[in-house]
mmCIF file of N, CA and C in Angstrom:
data_model
loop_
_atom_site.group_PDB
_atom_site.id
_atom_site.type_symbol
_atom_site.label_atom_id
_atom_site.label_comp_id
_atom_site.label_asym_id
_atom_site.label_seq_id
_atom_site.Cartn_x
_atom_site.Cartn_y
_atom_site.Cartn_z
ATOM 1 N N SER A 1 0.728 -0.991 0.171
ATOM 2 C CA SER A 1 0.065 -0.024 -0.408
ATOM 3 C C SER A 1 0.679 1.321 -0.050
ATOM 4 N N ARG A 2 2.068 1.088 0.305
ATOM 5 C CA ARG A 2 3.002 1.948 0.546
ATOM 6 C C ARG A 2 4.016 2.270 -0.783
ATOM 7 N N GLY A 3 3.982 1.605 -1.861
ATOM 8 C CA GLY A 3 4.661 1.694 -3.156
ATOM 9 C C GLY A 3 5.973 0.706 -3.274
ATOM 10 N N ALA A 4 6.102 -0.064 -1.601
ATOM 11 C CA ALA A 4 7.560 -0.785 -1.861
ATOM 12 C C ALA A 4 7.927 -1.605 -2.577
ATOM 13 N N ALA A 5 9.028 -2.283 -3.080
ATOM 14 C CA ALA A 5 9.768 -3.083 -3.986
ATOM 15 C C ALA A 5 9.951 -4.496 -2.584
ATOM 16 N N VAL A 6 9.250 -5.128 -2.429
ATOM 17 C CA VAL A 6 9.299 -6.204 -1.561
ATOM 18 C C VAL A 6 10.174 -7.259 -1.921
ATOM 19 N N THR A 7 10.691 -8.223 -1.719
ATOM 20 C CA THR A 7 11.710 -8.966 -1.852
ATOM 21 C C THR A 7 11.803 -10.550 -0.927
ATOM 22 N N PRO A 8 11.953 -11.500 -0.599
ATOM 23 C CA PRO A 8 11.868 -12.250 -0.091
ATOM 24 C C PRO A 8 13.106 -12.552 0.452
ATOM 25 N N ARG A 9 14.318 -12.426 1.754
ATOM 26 C CA ARG A 9 15.654 -12.295 1.749
ATOM 27 C C ARG A 9 15.927 -13.893 1.911
ATOM 28 N N THR A 10 17.176 -14.092 0.737
ATOM 29 C CA THR A 10 17.151 -15.523 0.952
ATOM 30 C C THR A 10 18.683 -15.623 1.518
ATOM 31 N N GLY A 11 19.091 -16.796 1.600
ATOM 32 C CA GLY A 11 20.186 -17.445 2.039
ATOM 33 C C GLY A 11 20.414 -18.707 2.240
ATOM 34 N N ASN A 12 21.770 -19.418 2.292
ATOM 35 C CA ASN A 12 22.063 -21.066 2.470
ATOM 36 C C ASN A 12 20.791 -21.858 1.259
ATOM 37 N N GLY A 13 20.661 -21.021 0.191
ATOM 38 C CA GLY A 13 19.735 -22.144 -0.822
ATOM 39 C C GLY A 13 18.686 -22.301 -0.700
ATOM 40 N N GLY A 14 17.985 -21.094 0.155
ATOM 41 C CA GLY A 14 16.956 -20.859 0.464
ATOM 42 C C GLY A 14 16.369 -19.772 0.934
ATOM 43 N N LEU A 15 15.019 -19.666 1.892
ATOM 44 C CA LEU A 15 14.375 -18.669 2.637
ATOM 45 C C LEU A 15 14.971 -18.169 3.484
ATOM 46 N N TYR A 16 15.564 -16.987 4.060
ATOM 47 C CA TYR A 16 15.721 -16.668 5.159
ATOM 48 C C TYR A 16 14.860 -16.763 6.343
ATOM 49 N N CYS A 17 14.745 -17.496 7.020
ATOM 50 C CA CYS A 17 14.246 -17.550 8.039
ATOM 51 C C CYS A 17 14.202 -17.362 9.624
ATOM 52 N N THR A 18 14.020 -16.502 10.523
ATOM 53 C CA THR A 18 14.355 -16.197 11.988
ATOM 54 C C THR A 18 14.000 -17.838 12.650
ATOM 55 N N ASP A 19 14.770 -17.807 13.967
ATOM 56 C CA ASP A 19 14.358 -18.890 14.527
ATOM 57 C C ASP A 19 13.293 -19.461 15.240
ATOM 58 N N GLN A 20 12.530 -18.580 15.079
ATOM 59 C CA GLN A 20 10.889 -18.698 15.103
ATOM 60 C C GLN A 20 10.312 -19.044 14.012
ATOM 61 N N GLY A 21 11.027 -19.078 12.609
ATOM 62 C CA GLY A 21 10.250 -19.584 11.544
ATOM 63 C C GLY A 21 10.224 -18.927 10.775
ATOM 64 N N ASN A 22 10.244 -17.307 11.049
ATOM 65 C CA ASN A 22 9.378 -16.287 10.080
ATOM 66 C C ASN A 22 9.761 -15.630 9.416
ATOM 67 N N ILE A 23 9.797 -15.859 8.027
ATOM 68 C CA ILE A 23 10.543 -15.491 6.705
ATOM 69 C C ILE A 23 10.380 -13.968 6.948
ATOM 70 N N ILE A 24 11.783 -13.538 6.670
ATOM 71 C CA ILE A 24 12.472 -12.365 6.374
ATOM 72 C C ILE A 24 11.840 -11.141 5.271
ATOM 73 N N LEU A 25 11.453 -10.272 5.216
ATOM 74 C CA LEU A 25 11.094 -9.770 3.696
ATOM 75 C C LEU A 25 11.768 -8.164 3.754
ATOM 76 N N ASP A 26 12.569 -8.027 2.771
ATOM 77 C CA ASP A 26 13.477 -6.964 2.313
ATOM 78 C C ASP A 26 12.526 -5.803 1.658
ATOM 79 N N SER A 27 11.717 -4.464 1.927
ATOM 80 C CA SER A 27 11.235 -3.318 1.471
ATOM 81 C C SER A 27 12.373 -2.422 1.196
ATOM 82 N N GLN A 28 12.085 -2.096 -0.321
ATOM 83 C CA GLN A 28 12.646 -0.650 -0.463
ATOM 84 C C GLN A 28 11.916 -0.034 -0.749
ATOM 85 N N PHE A 29 11.559 1.392 -0.345
ATOM 86 C CA PHE A 29 10.927 2.402 -0.296
ATOM 87 C C PHE A 29 11.140 3.241 -0.939
ATOM 88 N N GLY A 30 12.352 3.675 -1.409
ATOM 89 C CA GLY A 30 13.330 4.995 -1.466
ATOM 90 C C GLY A 30 13.040 5.984 -0.452
ATOM 91 N N PRO A 31 13.235 7.408 -0.946
ATOM 92 C CA PRO A 31 13.101 8.457 0.397
ATOM 93 C C PRO A 31 11.788 8.231 1.048
ATOM 94 N N ILE A 32 11.419 8.304 2.158
ATOM 95 C CA ILE A 32 10.564 8.455 3.071
ATOM 96 C C ILE A 32 10.521 10.133 3.986
ATOM 97 N N ALA A 33 9.245 10.728 3.757
ATOM 98 C CA ALA A 33 9.330 12.099 4.276
ATOM 99 C C ALA A 33 9.276 12.028 5.974
ATOM 100 N N ASP A 34 8.334 11.108 6.251
ATOM 101 C CA ASP A 34 7.679 10.843 7.631
ATOM 102 C C ASP A 34 8.114 9.548 8.069
ATOM 103 N N THR A 35 9.084 9.071 8.009
ATOM 104 C CA THR A 35 9.607 7.956 8.599
ATOM 105 C C THR A 35 8.678 7.467 9.772
ATOM 106 N N ALA A 36 9.343 7.971 11.061
ATOM 107 C CA ALA A 36 8.411 8.021 12.232
ATOM 108 C C ALA A 36 7.392 7.738 12.263
ATOM 109 N N GLY A 37 6.666 8.482 11.240
ATOM 110 C CA GLY A 37 5.062 8.431 10.996
ATOM 111 C C GLY A 37 4.656 7.006 10.186
ATOM 112 N N LEU A 38 4.987 6.811 9.403
ATOM 113 C CA LEU A 38 5.488 5.876 8.667
ATOM 114 C C LEU A 38 5.279 4.253 9.581
ATOM 115 N N LEU A 39 6.178 3.970 10.254
ATOM 116 C CA LEU A 39 6.284 3.062 11.025
ATOM 117 C C LEU A 39 5.641 3.152 12.368
ATOM 118 N N GLU A 40 4.855 4.234 12.963
ATOM 119 C CA GLU A 40 4.774 4.066 13.697
ATOM 120 C C GLU A 40 2.879 3.802 13.516
ATOM 121 N N ALA A 41 2.314 4.053 12.402
ATOM 122 C CA ALA A 41 1.073 3.862 11.563
ATOM 123 C C ALA A 41 1.080 1.881 11.171
ATOM 124 N N ARG A 42 1.807 1.339 11.216
ATOM 125 C CA ARG A 42 1.880 0.016 10.362
ATOM 126 C C ARG A 42 1.490 -0.647 11.339
ATOM 127 N N ALA A 43 0.586 -1.566 11.415
ATOM 128 C CA ALA A 43 0.152 -2.655 12.340
ATOM 129 C C ALA A 43 0.638 -4.211 11.844
ATOM 130 N N GLY A 44 1.353 -4.824 12.886
ATOM 131 C CA GLY A 44 1.942 -5.821 12.704
ATOM 132 C C GLY A 44 3.729 -5.515 12.362
ATOM 133 N N LEU A 45 4.511 -4.592 12.322
ATOM 134 C CA LEU A 45 5.569 -4.396 12.260
ATOM 135 C C LEU A 45 6.513 -4.434 13.314
ATOM 136 N N ALA A 46 7.149 -5.885 13.554
ATOM 137 C CA ALA A 46 7.839 -6.192 14.358
ATOM 138 C C ALA A 46 8.789 -5.527 15.010
ATOM 139 N N GLY A 47 9.727 -4.638 14.073
ATOM 140 C CA GLY A 47 11.001 -4.170 14.706
ATOM 141 C C GLY A 47 11.315 -3.553 13.208
ATOM 142 N N HIS A 48 12.222 -2.866 13.694
ATOM 143 C CA HIS A 48 13.018 -1.525 12.546
ATOM 144 C C HIS A 48 14.282 -1.459 13.023
ATOM 145 N N GLY A 49 15.050 -0.789 12.210
ATOM 146 C CA GLY A 49 16.323 -0.683 12.340
ATOM 147 C C GLY A 49 17.025 0.970 12.616
ATOM 148 N N PHE A 50 16.053 1.443 12.858
ATOM 149 C CA PHE A 50 16.092 3.127 12.402
ATOM 150 C C PHE A 50 16.327 4.156 14.238
ATOM 151 N N PHE A 51 16.999 4.744 14.027
ATOM 152 C CA PHE A 51 17.284 5.623 15.378
ATOM 153 C C PHE A 51 16.819 6.811 15.700
ATOM 154 N N ILE A 52 15.534 6.876 15.284
ATOM 155 C CA ILE A 52 14.721 8.039 14.914
ATOM 156 C C ILE A 52 14.612 9.165 16.216
ATOM 157 N N GLY A 53 15.444 10.067 15.950
ATOM 158 C CA GLY A 53 15.620 10.770 17.103
ATOM 159 C C GLY A 53 16.334 11.042 18.115
ATOM 160 N N ILE A 54 17.295 9.842 17.964
ATOM 161 C CA ILE A 54 18.270 9.285 18.902
ATOM 162 C C ILE A 54 20.044 9.635 17.957
ATOM 163 N N ALA A 55 20.537 8.998 17.047
ATOM 164 C CA ALA A 55 21.666 9.100 16.487
ATOM 165 C C ALA A 55 21.686 10.688 15.568
ATOM 166 N N SER A 56 22.880 10.935 15.457
ATOM 167 C CA SER A 56 22.682 12.045 14.845
ATOM 168 C C SER A 56 23.739 11.921 13.839
ATOM 169 N N ASP A 57 24.735 10.721 13.674
ATOM 170 C CA ASP A 57 25.287 10.114 12.473
ATOM 171 C C ASP A 57 25.097 8.945 12.088
ATOM 172 N N VAL A 58 25.555 8.918 11.133
ATOM 173 C CA VAL A 58 25.391 7.414 10.114
ATOM 174 C C VAL A 58 26.919 6.921 9.242
ATOM 175 N N ILE A 59 27.143 5.944 9.471
ATOM 176 C CA ILE A 59 28.214 5.358 8.972
ATOM 177 C C ILE A 59 27.720 4.544 7.467
ATOM 178 N N VAL A 60 28.104 4.857 6.728
ATOM 179 C CA VAL A 60 27.498 3.978 5.630
ATOM 180 C C VAL A 60 28.747 2.828 4.872
ATOM 181 N N ALA A 61 28.726 1.694 4.808
ATOM 182 C CA ALA A 61 29.927 1.229 4.525
ATOM 183 C C ALA A 61 29.442 0.247 3.089
ATOM 184 N N GLY A 62 30.217 0.848 1.728
ATOM 185 C CA GLY A 62 30.151 -0.060 0.299
ATOM 186 C C GLY A 62 30.637 -0.040 -0.259
ATOM 187 N N LYS A 63 30.942 -0.765 -1.448
ATOM 188 C CA LYS A 63 32.004 -1.137 -2.196
ATOM 189 C C LYS A 63 32.723 0.206 -2.402
ATOM 190 N N ALA A 64 31.894 1.147 -2.379
ATOM 191 C CA ALA A 64 32.502 2.552 -2.868
ATOM 192 C C ALA A 64 33.168 3.143 -1.765
ATOM 193 N N GLY A 65 33.401 2.667 -0.504
ATOM 194 C CA GLY A 65 33.815 3.022 0.662
ATOM 195 C C GLY A 65 32.908 3.323 1.451
ATOM 196 N N ILE A 66 33.537 4.260 2.295
ATOM 197 C CA ILE A 66 33.169 4.120 3.438
ATOM 198 C C ILE A 66 32.538 6.006 3.736
ATOM 199 N N ARG A 67 31.196 6.175 3.865
ATOM 200 C CA ARG A 67 30.765 7.704 4.463
ATOM 201 C C ARG A 67 29.832 7.781 5.872
ATOM 202 N N ARG A 68 30.506 8.990 6.412
ATOM 203 C CA ARG A 68 29.560 9.233 7.668
ATOM 204 C C ARG A 68 28.939 10.515 7.189
ATOM 205 N N LEU A 69 27.627 10.380 7.719
ATOM 206 C CA LEU A 69 26.493 11.362 7.578
ATOM 207 C C LEU A 69 26.101 11.754 8.972
ATOM 208 N N ARG A 70 26.019 13.310 8.864
ATOM 209 C CA ARG A 70 25.965 13.805 10.046
ATOM 210 C C ARG A 70 24.388 14.703 9.551
ATOM 211 N N SER A 71 23.723 15.033 10.855
ATOM 212 C CA SER A 71 22.836 16.090 11.274
ATOM 213 C C SER A 71 22.920 16.959 11.419
ATOM 214 N N GLY A 72 22.228 17.918 11.229
ATOM 215 C CA GLY A 72 22.280 19.571 11.899
ATOM 216 C C GLY A 72 23.755 20.000 11.377
ATOM 217 N N LYS A 73 24.593 21.255 12.482
ATOM 218 C CA LYS A 73 25.234 22.028 12.290
ATOM 219 C C LYS A 73 26.597 21.034 11.961
ATOM 220 N N GLU A 74 27.316 19.849 12.411
ATOM 221 C CA GLU A 74 28.216 19.349 12.221
ATOM 222 C C GLU A 74 28.308 18.919 10.953
ATOM 223 N N ALA A 75 27.441 18.782 10.339
ATOM 224 C CA ALA A 75 27.270 17.899 8.541
ATOM 225 C C ALA A 75 28.525 18.484 7.883
ATOM 226 N N ALA A 76 28.889 19.927 7.782
ATOM 227 C CA ALA A 76 29.951 20.311 7.027
ATOM 228 C C ALA A 76 31.359 19.512 7.383
ATOM 229 N N THR A 77 31.442 19.021 8.536
ATOM 230 C CA THR A 77 32.423 18.175 8.553
ATOM 231 C C THR A 77 32.633 16.994 8.461
ATOM 232 N N ALA A 78 31.481 16.146 7.970
ATOM 233 C CA ALA A 78 31.375 14.945 7.823
ATOM 234 C C ALA A 78 32.122 14.556 6.937
ATOM 235 N N ALA A 79 32.517 15.074 5.789
ATOM 236 C CA ALA A 79 33.122 14.512 4.742
ATOM 237 C C ALA A 79 34.934 14.266 5.551
ATOM 238 N N GLN A 80 35.399 15.471 6.150
ATOM 239 C CA GLN A 80 36.943 15.587 6.669
ATOM 240 C C GLN A 80 36.737 13.941 7.450
ATOM 241 N N ARG A 81 35.726 14.003 8.637
ATOM 242 C CA ARG A 81 35.713 13.069 9.407
ATOM 243 C C ARG A 81 35.705 11.631 8.741
ATOM 244 N N ALA A 82 34.917 11.533 7.948
ATOM 245 C CA ALA A 82 35.017 9.875 6.782
ATOM 246 C C ALA A 82 36.011 9.747 6.037
ATOM 247 N N ALA A 83 36.571 10.798 5.936
ATOM 248 C CA ALA A 83 38.048 10.643 5.341
ATOM 249 C C ALA A 83 39.055 10.083 6.071
ATOM 250 N N TRP A 84 39.204 10.662 7.307
ATOM 251 C CA TRP A 84 39.927 10.195 8.459
ATOM 252 C C TRP A 84 39.863 8.950 8.651
ATOM 253 N N LEU A 85 38.067 8.564 8.871
ATOM 254 C CA LEU A 85 37.497 7.242 9.168
ATOM 255 C C LEU A 85 38.282 6.167 8.218
ATOM 256 N N LEU A 86 38.181 6.436 7.122
ATOM 257 C CA LEU A 86 38.629 5.466 5.770
ATOM 258 C C LEU A 86 40.330 5.417 6.049
ATOM 259 N N ARG A 87 40.757 6.304 6.131
ATOM 260 C CA ARG A 87 42.898 6.286 6.390
ATOM 261 C C ARG A 87 43.021 5.116 7.518
ATOM 262 N N VAL A 88 41.763 5.824 8.662
ATOM 263 C CA VAL A 88 42.231 4.525 10.066
ATOM 264 C C VAL A 88 41.791 3.073 9.359
ATOM 265 N N ILE A 89 40.777 2.646 8.607
ATOM 266 C CA ILE A 89 40.544 1.317 8.625
ATOM 267 C C ILE A 89 41.543 0.998 7.663
ATOM 268 N N ARG A 90 41.772 1.603 6.510
ATOM 269 C CA ARG A 90 42.676 1.344 5.374
ATOM 270 C C ARG A 90 44.241 0.777 6.276
ATOM 271 N N ALA A 91 44.439 1.869 7.056
ATOM 272 C CA ALA A 91 45.788 1.355 8.028
ATOM 273 C C ALA A 91 45.614 0.104 9.021
ATOM 274 N N ARG A 92 44.699 -0.335 9.261
ATOM 275 C CA ARG A 92 44.724 -1.368 10.331
ATOM 276 C C ARG A 92 43.839 -2.567 9.344
ATOM 277 N N CYS A 93 43.408 -2.069 8.633
ATOM 278 C CA CYS A 93 42.401 -3.599 8.151
ATOM 279 C C CYS A 93 42.554 -3.249 6.343
ATOM 280 N N PRO A 94 43.983 -3.467 5.771
ATOM 281 C CA PRO A 94 43.698 -3.250 4.639
ATOM 282 C C PRO A 94 42.608 -3.840 3.713
ATOM 283 N N SER A 95 42.485 -5.040 4.150
ATOM 284 C CA SER A 95 41.376 -6.071 3.123
ATOM 285 C C SER A 95 39.968 -5.632 3.280
ATOM 286 N N CYS A 96 39.633 -4.811 4.642
ATOM 287 C CA CYS A 96 38.533 -4.558 4.701
ATOM 288 C C CYS A 96 37.670 -4.075 3.752
ATOM 289 N N LEU A 97 37.760 -3.726 3.059
ATOM 290 C CA LEU A 97 37.154 -2.989 1.918
ATOM 291 C C LEU A 97 36.902 -3.063 0.886
ATOM 292 N N ASP A 98 37.785 -4.726 0.379
ATOM 293 C CA ASP A 98 37.383 -5.191 -0.505
ATOM 294 C C ASP A 98 36.082 -5.814 -1.013
#
């Protein structure tokens, strides 16, 4: 009803299930203007990994490298901190970014 692209999570040659036997569904919504409102309004949503109103930083790692995203007035220095973090990781674990 919200326009998500939903796919069952797979692993080990089949569907990925919790230890209680529940199937995990991955949902791609794209940008959401009111994330907290959307999550609170959904019946049956067991949990989520968002730290709404709690976290001010997000570290995103992927094939292109590591990015640190900050909210608020400190966002201007996020690129400098992300570059520093990337240097530290490369120095301590060169294969971690492969």
